[in-house]
Short mmCIF file of C-alpha atoms in Angstrom, two decimals:
data_model
loop_
_atom_site.label_atom_id
_atom_site.label_comp_id
_atom_site.label_asym_id
_atom_site.label_seq_id
_atom_site.Cartn_x
_atom_site.Cartn_y
_atom_site.Cartn_z
CA UNK A 1350 76.54 100.58 104.07
CA UNK A 1351 80.24 100.89 103.36
CA UNK A 1352 81.82 104.32 103.38
CA UNK A 1353 82.99 105.92 100.12
CA UNK A 1354 86.28 107.74 99.92
CA UNK A 1355 88.29 109.50 97.28
CA UNK A 1356 91.19 108.74 95.03
CA UNK A 1357 94.82 108.76 96.15
CA UNK A 1358 97.09 111.59 95.11
CA UNK A 1359 100.68 111.37 94.02
CA UNK A 1360 103.65 113.59 94.57
CA UNK A 1361 106.43 113.96 92.02
CA UNK A 1362 109.74 115.54 92.92
CA UNK A 1363 109.80 117.62 89.74
CA UNK A 1364 108.15 120.87 90.75
CA UNK A 1365 106.55 119.19 93.80
CA UNK A 1366 103.30 118.80 91.91
CA UNK A 1367 100.29 117.33 93.68
CA UNK A 1368 97.71 115.63 91.49
CA UNK A 1369 95.23 112.79 91.64
CA UNK A 1370 95.28 109.61 89.62
CA UNK A 1371 91.77 110.45 88.45
CA UNK A 1372 92.02 113.74 86.53
CA UNK A 1373 88.40 114.53 87.40
CA UNK A 1374 89.44 115.04 91.01
CA UNK A 1375 91.85 117.92 91.38
CA UNK A 1376 93.83 118.92 94.43
CA UNK A 1377 94.93 122.44 93.58
CA UNK A 1378 97.28 124.13 91.19
CA UNK A 1379 100.84 122.80 91.25
CA UNK A 1380 102.62 124.23 94.24
CA UNK A 1381 106.17 125.22 94.89
CA UNK A 1382 108.09 124.99 98.14
CA UNK A 1383 107.49 128.68 98.78
CA UNK A 1384 103.72 128.28 98.44
CA UNK A 1385 103.55 125.13 100.52
CA UNK A 1386 106.07 125.47 103.35
CA UNK A 1387 106.98 122.85 105.90
CA UNK A 1388 104.18 121.93 108.29
CA UNK A 1389 103.83 124.74 110.85
CA UNK A 1390 103.46 122.23 113.69
CA UNK A 1391 107.19 121.46 113.41
CA UNK A 1392 106.69 117.74 112.75
CA UNK A 1393 106.20 116.55 109.19
CA UNK A 1394 105.81 113.11 107.63
CA UNK A 1395 109.56 112.65 107.39
CA UNK A 1396 110.24 113.74 110.97
CA UNK A 1397 107.37 111.63 112.29
CA UNK A 1398 108.20 108.41 110.46
CA UNK A 1399 111.99 108.16 110.32
CA UNK A 1400 112.47 107.86 114.13
CA UNK A 1401 109.94 105.03 114.08
CA UNK A 1402 111.85 103.37 111.23
CA UNK A 1403 115.07 103.79 113.22
CA UNK A 1404 113.54 102.15 116.29
CA UNK A 1405 112.06 99.32 114.22
CA UNK A 1406 115.42 98.59 112.60
CA UNK A 1407 117.53 98.63 115.75
CA UNK A 1408 115.27 96.21 117.61
CA UNK A 1409 116.66 93.59 115.21
CA UNK A 1410 120.24 94.34 116.26
CA UNK A 1411 119.63 94.28 119.99
CA UNK A 1412 117.64 91.05 119.73
CA UNK A 1413 120.39 89.39 117.67
CA UNK A 1414 123.11 90.36 120.12
CA UNK A 1415 121.08 89.14 123.09
CA UNK A 1416 120.48 85.80 121.37
CA UNK A 1417 124.17 85.37 120.51
CA UNK A 1418 125.08 86.09 124.14
CA UNK A 1419 122.60 83.50 125.45
CA UNK A 1420 123.20 80.78 122.87
CA UNK A 1421 126.98 80.75 122.92
CA UNK A 1422 128.36 81.69 126.30
CA UNK A 1423 131.84 80.57 125.23
CA UNK A 1424 132.16 83.45 122.81
CA UNK A 1425 134.25 86.28 124.16
CA UNK A 1426 131.68 89.01 123.74
CA UNK A 1427 132.65 92.41 125.05
CA UNK A 1428 129.87 92.76 127.63
CA UNK A 1429 130.04 94.17 131.12
CA UNK A 1430 128.47 92.01 133.88
CA UNK A 1431 125.26 94.05 134.02
CA UNK A 1432 124.58 93.68 130.30
CA UNK A 1433 125.53 89.99 130.35
CA UNK A 1434 123.18 89.30 133.26
CA UNK A 1435 120.33 91.16 131.56
CA UNK A 1436 120.78 89.19 128.33
CA UNK A 1437 120.98 85.85 130.16
CA UNK A 1438 117.96 86.35 132.42
CA UNK A 1439 115.78 88.60 130.32
CA UNK A 1440 115.45 90.89 133.36
CA UNK A 1441 116.48 94.35 132.18
CA UNK A 1442 115.66 96.09 135.47
CA UNK A 1443 119.30 96.75 136.28
CA UNK A 1444 120.20 97.71 132.71
CA UNK A 1445 117.45 100.00 131.46
CA UNK A 1446 116.77 102.78 130.76
CA UNK A 1447 119.92 103.10 128.69
CA UNK A 1448 120.76 105.63 126.01
CA UNK A 1449 120.97 104.42 122.42
CA UNK A 1450 124.46 105.87 122.26
CA UNK A 1451 125.70 103.67 125.11
CA UNK A 1452 123.84 100.63 123.76
CA UNK A 1453 125.34 101.40 120.37
CA UNK A 1454 128.78 101.12 121.85
CA UNK A 1455 127.89 97.66 123.13
CA UNK A 1456 126.70 96.60 119.69
CA UNK A 1457 129.71 98.09 117.90
CA UNK A 1458 132.12 96.46 120.34
CA UNK A 1459 130.65 93.10 119.32
CA UNK A 1460 130.16 93.84 115.66
CA UNK A 1461 132.30 90.89 114.50
CA UNK A 1462 129.89 88.44 116.10
CA UNK A 1463 126.90 90.10 114.45
CA UNK A 1464 128.66 90.16 111.08
CA UNK A 1465 128.94 86.38 111.17
CA UNK A 1466 125.17 86.18 111.42
CA UNK A 1467 124.52 88.74 108.67
CA UNK A 1468 127.14 88.11 105.98
CA UNK A 1469 126.21 90.05 102.85
CA UNK A 1470 123.00 91.37 104.39
CA UNK A 1471 122.34 94.97 103.20
CA UNK A 1472 119.74 95.46 105.94
CA UNK A 1473 122.35 94.77 108.60
CA UNK A 1474 124.79 97.18 106.97
CA UNK A 1475 122.13 99.90 106.97
CA UNK A 1476 121.25 99.27 110.62
CA UNK A 1477 124.91 99.49 111.66
CA UNK A 1478 125.29 102.72 109.69
CA UNK A 1479 122.34 104.29 111.51
CA UNK A 1480 123.69 103.16 114.86
CA UNK A 1481 127.06 104.71 114.09
CA UNK A 1482 125.33 108.05 113.56
CA UNK A 1483 123.84 107.92 117.05
CA UNK A 1484 127.07 106.68 118.60
CA UNK A 1485 128.96 109.57 117.02
CA UNK A 1486 126.71 112.27 118.47
CA UNK A 1487 128.49 114.58 120.86
CA UNK A 1488 125.43 116.34 122.24
CA UNK A 1489 123.39 115.15 125.20
CA UNK A 1490 121.66 111.81 124.90
CA UNK A 1491 118.03 112.15 123.82
CA UNK A 1492 117.02 108.59 122.82
CA UNK A 1493 116.69 105.88 125.47
CA UNK A 1494 115.65 102.24 125.49
CA UNK A 1495 113.23 101.96 128.41
CA UNK A 1496 112.18 98.30 128.09
CA UNK A 1497 113.19 95.33 125.99
CA UNK A 1498 112.03 91.72 125.79
CA UNK A 1499 113.69 89.10 123.59
CA UNK A 1500 114.15 86.26 126.08
CA UNK A 1501 111.91 83.70 124.35
CA UNK A 1502 112.17 85.05 120.83
CA UNK A 1503 111.71 81.61 119.28
CA UNK A 1504 108.14 81.54 120.66
CA UNK A 1505 107.27 85.17 121.46
CA UNK A 1506 107.35 88.51 119.72
CA UNK A 1507 110.31 90.77 120.42
CA UNK A 1508 109.67 94.39 121.37
CA UNK A 1509 111.31 97.42 122.87
CA UNK A 1510 110.04 100.71 124.28
CA UNK A 1511 111.97 103.79 123.19
CA UNK A 1512 111.82 107.23 124.79
CA UNK A 1513 112.79 110.12 122.54
CA UNK A 1514 113.21 113.39 124.44
CA UNK A 1515 113.69 115.30 121.21
CA UNK A 1516 110.38 114.31 119.60
CA UNK A 1517 108.64 113.88 123.00
CA UNK A 1518 107.44 110.39 122.10
CA UNK A 1519 107.28 107.01 123.80
CA UNK A 1520 107.47 104.37 121.06
CA UNK A 1521 106.62 100.68 121.28
CA UNK A 1522 108.65 98.97 118.54
CA UNK A 1523 108.08 95.37 117.44
CA UNK A 1524 110.66 93.30 115.60
CA UNK A 1525 109.74 91.78 112.26
CA UNK A 1526 110.19 88.22 111.03
CA UNK A 1527 113.58 86.83 112.03
CA UNK A 1528 113.15 83.25 113.26
CA UNK A 1529 111.19 80.24 112.00
CA UNK A 1530 108.40 80.84 114.52
CA UNK A 1531 107.87 84.30 113.02
CA UNK A 1532 107.38 82.90 109.52
CA UNK A 1533 105.16 80.07 110.75
CA UNK A 1534 102.87 82.65 112.35
CA UNK A 1535 102.96 84.81 109.22
CA UNK A 1536 101.55 82.10 106.98
CA UNK A 1537 98.66 81.19 109.28
CA UNK A 1538 95.67 82.57 107.37
CA UNK A 1539 92.96 81.53 109.78
CA UNK A 1540 90.96 84.29 111.43
CA UNK A 1541 90.20 84.44 115.11
CA UNK A 1542 87.91 86.59 117.24
CA UNK A 1543 89.54 89.50 119.05
CA UNK A 1544 87.47 91.28 121.68
CA UNK A 1545 86.37 94.77 120.72
CA UNK A 1546 88.08 97.33 122.98
CA UNK A 1547 85.71 98.80 125.59
CA UNK A 1548 85.74 102.42 124.47
CA UNK A 1549 85.20 101.44 120.86
CA UNK A 1550 82.40 99.08 121.89
CA UNK A 1551 80.62 101.92 123.69
CA UNK A 1552 80.86 104.13 120.60
CA UNK A 1553 79.47 101.35 118.43
CA UNK A 1554 76.65 100.69 120.90
CA UNK A 1555 75.72 104.38 121.02
CA UNK A 1556 75.45 104.51 117.23
CA UNK A 1557 73.58 101.22 116.78
CA UNK A 1558 71.12 101.04 119.69
CA UNK A 1559 73.35 98.72 121.68
CA UNK A 1560 74.13 96.37 118.79
CA UNK A 1561 77.87 96.85 118.68
CA UNK A 1562 79.79 93.63 118.03
CA UNK A 1563 81.64 91.98 120.89
CA UNK A 1564 84.51 90.86 118.62
CA UNK A 1565 86.28 91.58 115.35
CA UNK A 1566 88.13 89.05 113.18
CA UNK A 1567 91.91 89.19 112.83
CA UNK A 1568 94.82 87.05 111.62
CA UNK A 1569 95.24 84.10 113.99
CA UNK A 1570 99.04 83.96 113.77
CA UNK A 1571 99.48 87.63 114.65
CA UNK A 1572 96.84 87.38 117.37
CA UNK A 1573 98.57 84.39 119.00
CA UNK A 1574 101.79 86.32 119.39
CA UNK A 1575 100.03 88.88 121.58
CA UNK A 1576 96.99 87.26 123.18
CA UNK A 1577 97.31 83.48 123.05
CA UNK A 1578 100.87 82.69 124.02
CA UNK A 1579 100.92 79.76 126.45
CA UNK A 1580 104.68 79.82 127.08
CA UNK A 1581 104.48 82.80 129.44
CA UNK A 1582 105.59 81.88 132.96
CA UNK A 1583 104.10 85.07 134.42
CA UNK A 1584 100.52 84.14 133.58
CA UNK A 1585 100.21 87.34 131.55
CA UNK A 1586 99.97 87.57 127.80
CA UNK A 1587 102.54 89.49 125.78
CA UNK A 1588 100.06 92.32 125.23
CA UNK A 1589 99.63 92.72 129.00
CA UNK A 1590 103.38 93.01 129.47
CA UNK A 1591 103.70 95.56 126.67
CA UNK A 1592 100.94 97.69 128.21
CA UNK A 1593 102.51 97.42 131.67
CA UNK A 1594 105.91 98.50 130.33
CA UNK A 1595 104.33 101.42 128.46
CA UNK A 1596 102.41 102.51 131.56
CA UNK A 1597 105.58 102.40 133.67
CA UNK A 1598 107.09 105.11 131.47
CA UNK A 1599 104.02 107.25 130.80
CA UNK A 1600 102.99 107.37 134.46
CA UNK A 1601 106.09 109.43 135.24
CA UNK A 1602 104.99 113.08 135.57
CA UNK A 1603 107.85 114.32 133.40
CA UNK A 1604 106.67 112.12 130.49
CA UNK A 1605 102.92 112.64 130.71
CA UNK A 1606 103.01 115.19 127.90
CA UNK A 1607 104.73 112.70 125.59
CA UNK A 1608 102.89 111.12 122.65
CA UNK A 1609 102.37 107.36 122.28
CA UNK A 1610 103.64 105.72 119.09
CA UNK A 1611 103.48 102.06 118.06
CA UNK A 1612 105.69 100.85 115.22
CA UNK A 1613 107.18 97.82 113.56
CA UNK A 1614 108.47 96.37 110.30
CA UNK A 1615 106.89 93.42 108.47
CA UNK A 1616 105.49 91.07 111.14
CA UNK A 1617 106.30 93.84 113.61
CA UNK A 1618 104.06 96.17 111.62
CA UNK A 1619 101.18 93.72 111.86
CA UNK A 1620 101.63 93.43 115.62
CA UNK A 1621 101.88 97.21 115.93
CA UNK A 1622 98.58 97.60 114.07
CA UNK A 1623 96.77 95.25 116.45
CA UNK A 1624 98.30 96.81 119.56
CA UNK A 1625 97.55 100.36 118.41
CA UNK A 1626 93.94 99.34 117.72
CA UNK A 1627 93.55 97.82 121.19
CA UNK A 1628 95.21 100.75 122.95
CA UNK A 1629 93.34 103.47 121.06
CA UNK A 1630 90.00 101.75 121.67
CA UNK A 1631 90.63 101.10 125.35
CA UNK A 1632 89.42 103.08 128.38
CA UNK A 1633 92.93 103.62 129.72
CA UNK A 1634 92.82 107.21 130.93
CA UNK A 1635 96.60 107.44 131.30
CA UNK A 1636 97.15 106.84 127.59
CA UNK A 1637 97.55 109.97 125.42
CA UNK A 1638 95.34 110.16 122.32
CA UNK A 1639 95.56 109.87 119.47
CA UNK A 1640 97.71 106.77 119.51
CA UNK A 1641 99.95 107.03 116.48
CA UNK A 1642 100.73 103.84 114.56
CA UNK A 1643 103.54 103.94 111.97
CA UNK A 1644 104.22 100.66 110.20
CA UNK A 1645 106.61 99.57 107.49
CA UNK A 1646 106.04 96.75 104.96
CA UNK A 1647 103.16 95.39 107.01
CA UNK A 1648 100.84 92.64 105.77
CA UNK A 1649 97.08 92.81 106.24
CA UNK A 1650 95.91 91.95 109.76
CA UNK A 1651 92.08 91.83 109.77
CA UNK A 1652 88.95 91.56 107.67
CA UNK A 1653 86.71 94.30 106.29
CA UNK A 1654 84.85 94.55 109.57
CA UNK A 1655 88.12 95.09 111.44
CA UNK A 1656 88.93 97.84 108.94
CA UNK A 1657 85.54 99.47 109.67
CA UNK A 1658 86.20 99.35 113.41
CA UNK A 1659 89.68 100.74 112.85
CA UNK A 1660 88.13 103.58 110.85
CA UNK A 1661 85.78 104.46 113.70
CA UNK A 1662 88.77 105.09 115.98
CA UNK A 1663 90.37 107.22 113.26
CA UNK A 1664 87.13 109.13 112.79
CA UNK A 1665 86.88 109.86 116.53
CA UNK A 1666 90.48 111.10 116.63
CA UNK A 1667 91.71 108.30 118.91
CA UNK A 1668 93.96 106.63 116.33
CA UNK A 1669 96.24 107.72 113.49
CA UNK A 1670 97.98 105.22 111.23
CA UNK A 1671 100.65 105.74 108.57
CA UNK A 1672 101.35 102.54 106.65
CA UNK A 1673 104.60 102.86 104.65
CA UNK A 1674 105.50 100.49 101.82
CA UNK A 1675 107.76 100.16 98.81
CA UNK A 1676 105.60 99.85 95.70
CA UNK A 1677 107.43 96.67 94.59
CA UNK A 1678 107.12 94.91 97.96
CA UNK A 1679 105.12 91.71 97.68
CA UNK A 1680 104.34 91.21 101.40
CA UNK A 1681 101.73 94.00 101.75
CA UNK A 1682 100.24 92.85 98.42
CA UNK A 1683 99.62 89.25 99.46
CA UNK A 1684 95.89 88.59 99.29
CA UNK A 1685 94.94 86.43 102.25
CA UNK A 1686 91.56 84.78 102.69
CA UNK A 1687 90.21 82.78 105.61
CA UNK A 1688 88.02 80.11 104.00
CA UNK A 1689 86.40 79.02 107.25
CA UNK A 1690 85.51 82.61 108.14
CA UNK A 1691 84.35 83.34 104.56
CA UNK A 1692 86.24 86.60 104.77
CA UNK A 1693 89.25 88.29 103.22
CA UNK A 1694 91.80 90.61 104.76
CA UNK A 1695 91.80 94.39 104.24
CA UNK A 1696 94.46 97.05 104.78
CA UNK A 1697 93.84 99.94 107.16
CA UNK A 1698 95.19 103.43 107.73
CA UNK A 1699 96.80 106.13 105.62
CA UNK A 1700 99.00 104.52 102.96
CA UNK A 1701 102.34 106.09 102.02
CA UNK A 1702 103.49 104.13 98.98
CA UNK A 1703 107.07 104.80 97.90
CA UNK A 1704 108.24 104.57 94.30
CA UNK A 1705 111.78 105.01 93.03
CA UNK A 1706 111.43 108.77 92.56
CA UNK A 1707 108.03 109.74 93.89
CA UNK A 1708 105.33 108.71 96.36
CA UNK A 1709 101.60 108.16 96.60
CA UNK A 1710 99.30 108.80 99.56
CA UNK A 1711 95.87 107.17 99.77
CA UNK A 1712 93.21 106.07 102.20
CA UNK A 1713 91.13 102.86 101.88
CA UNK A 1714 87.98 103.29 99.83
CA UNK A 1715 85.50 101.39 97.75
CA UNK A 1716 85.54 103.95 94.98
CA UNK A 1717 89.13 103.20 94.00
CA UNK A 1718 89.07 99.48 94.77
CA UNK A 1719 90.14 98.50 91.25
CA UNK A 1720 93.16 100.80 91.32
CA UNK A 1721 94.20 99.50 94.71
CA UNK A 1722 93.77 95.99 93.36
CA UNK A 1723 95.96 96.84 90.35
CA UNK A 1724 98.76 98.59 92.23
CA UNK A 1725 98.61 96.12 95.10
CA UNK A 1726 98.49 93.01 92.94
CA UNK A 1727 101.27 90.48 93.40
CA UNK A 1728 101.70 90.23 89.63
CA UNK A 1729 102.71 93.90 89.38
CA UNK A 1730 105.54 93.54 91.87
CA UNK A 1731 108.84 94.00 90.04
CA UNK A 1732 111.58 91.45 90.50
CA UNK A 1733 109.68 88.99 92.68
CA UNK A 1734 110.97 86.68 94.03
CA UNK A 1735 114.60 87.49 93.20
CA UNK A 1736 114.61 90.94 94.82
CA UNK A 1737 111.99 90.25 97.47
CA UNK A 1738 114.11 91.17 100.48
CA UNK A 1739 115.46 94.29 98.82
CA UNK A 1740 111.98 95.73 98.38
CA UNK A 1741 110.68 94.41 101.70
CA UNK A 1742 113.53 95.72 103.83
CA UNK A 1743 113.91 98.95 105.77
CA UNK A 1744 117.06 100.14 103.96
CA UNK A 1745 115.26 100.94 100.71
CA UNK A 1746 112.37 102.56 102.60
CA UNK A 1747 114.82 104.88 104.33
CA UNK A 1748 116.58 105.65 101.04
CA UNK A 1749 113.34 106.52 99.26
CA UNK A 1750 112.00 108.57 102.15
CA UNK A 1751 115.23 110.54 102.16
CA UNK A 1752 114.88 111.10 98.41
CA UNK A 1753 111.33 112.40 98.97
CA UNK A 1754 112.16 114.36 102.10
CA UNK A 1755 111.27 117.70 100.51
CA UNK A 1756 107.79 116.48 99.62
CA UNK A 1757 107.25 114.69 102.92
CA UNK A 1758 108.03 117.96 104.71
CA UNK A 1759 104.87 119.56 103.32
CA UNK A 1760 102.44 117.77 105.60
CA UNK A 1761 102.13 115.59 108.68
CA UNK A 1762 99.93 112.66 109.61
CA UNK A 1763 97.27 114.79 111.29
CA UNK A 1764 97.10 117.09 108.27
CA UNK A 1765 96.42 114.12 105.99
CA UNK A 1766 93.44 113.10 108.11
CA UNK A 1767 91.99 116.59 107.68
CA UNK A 1768 92.24 116.47 103.90
CA UNK A 1769 88.79 115.66 102.49
CA UNK A 1770 90.24 114.70 99.14
CA UNK A 1771 92.09 111.87 100.84
CA UNK A 1772 89.77 110.61 103.58
CA UNK A 1773 86.50 111.48 101.84
CA UNK A 1774 83.51 110.59 104.02
CA UNK A 1775 85.47 109.30 107.01
CA UNK A 1776 83.91 111.90 109.31
CA UNK A 1777 80.42 111.75 107.81
CA UNK A 1778 77.40 109.44 108.00
CA UNK A 1779 78.24 107.90 111.37
CA UNK A 1780 74.99 106.00 111.53
CA UNK A 1781 75.51 104.28 108.15
CA UNK A 1782 77.97 101.67 109.42
CA UNK A 1783 76.60 98.22 110.26
CA UNK A 1784 78.20 97.24 113.58
CA UNK A 1785 76.65 93.81 113.89
CA UNK A 1786 76.36 91.28 111.09
CA UNK A 1787 79.24 92.64 108.99
CA UNK A 1788 81.71 92.09 111.81
CA UNK A 1789 81.72 88.33 111.20
#
C-alpha cells in the first residue's frame, strides 16, 4: 500500500506568509520574521544549499580548463608545471588539496581561453562572478578541492570533492551535461537493475519477513556513468573511485565530525541522487549519517519502487534530500517511461520549487498527484524551448534563492523532515510498504 502524504505549502515574500495550496489544510497563522526567527541550529535552507550550488557550478569551470589544457597544448595557458602535469595525466596527487582561492587564480589567469568556449553564456558569467568573490577574500582559506576527476570526460562523469571548513562539510559534486556523451546518456530511458544497498536491504527484510528486493530499477544512462563504465583502466567503476576519494578525506581524524553532502546540477543532480542513495543505504561505518543530497534541476532517476526505497532511508534518518528547481524548467518535468520495464519514473526527496518571487516546498505524495502533474507538466513550462537554458541553469536558481533568502532562513532541511504537514505519513505504517513485487 502506497504511503499518503500532505499538500505542499508555499511561501510568499509579502509578509512571509505560509499557507497550503489546499485551504482545508492550514499551517498556522501568518508569521512575521520576529515570530519565526532564523533556524536556531545556525544552518538554514539558504546556508545549506548555496555552498552546494557553488560547488556544482565551479566543477564546470575546472573541467573546462582541464580539457582546454589537454586538447590544445600549443595554447599559452598560464599554468605552473604542477597544474599542467595534473591536467595532462589526470593524477591530482601532487596538486590537491588546493584552496578554491588559489584555484580561482588559475582560472582567472586563463579566463580568455574559457571565454572563447563560452561566448555569450550567462551561466559562465555567473560562475566567474562567484569565483571572483572567493578569489577576493582576504581571510584564511576555508574551501578546498580535495579530489577531482575529469580525465575521460567524454566517456565518464566528472566530479570533485570539496572540503568546507566553515560549514564543516565534505561535498561530492558532479558536473552536469556538458559533452555529447552526457546528453546521449540523458536520453536513454531504459531502466536497469541496481543492487539494493546492504543496510537498506536488511531494513526491508526485517519489515517483510525476509522478502526485501535484491534490486531497484533506475535510469540506465545514469547508472552506466557510475556502475557500468568499461573504459576504466583501473578495473574499478566510477562509483568505487568516488567512494575511495570520499573515504580518504573522512578518515582523517580532524574531519570525522564533518557532514557528508552529495550535490550536482542537471545530469550531475541525477548522479548525486543515485550516489547518495547507495551511500546512505550502505554499511560503511565511517560514513556520517544522514547523508545530505542537494540537487539542482535534476531529472527523475528511478521508478516508483526506487522512490519507496529512497523514502525508507529518509524515514530511518539515514538520508536527506533537497531537490531545487525553477518552476519553468522543463528538464525535471520530463515524463520518462521505460516501456520494457512497464514502469515510469518518479521524483524523490523534498522539493524546493522556485518561482519568480516566491517558493513552494513539497514532498512526494499520492494525495496531491494531480497538482504535481499540473505544476510539473511540460505544457505549463513558460518559454520552452526558447528560454530552456535560462530556466535550467544555475544562475537563475542562485538569483531566486537570493531573492527568497529571508524565507529560506526560517527553516533547514532537517526541520522540513520533522514537519508533519509536509511529510505526512513518512514515519508511520512501516509494515504497509510492499518490498517485493512492486520493486519491479
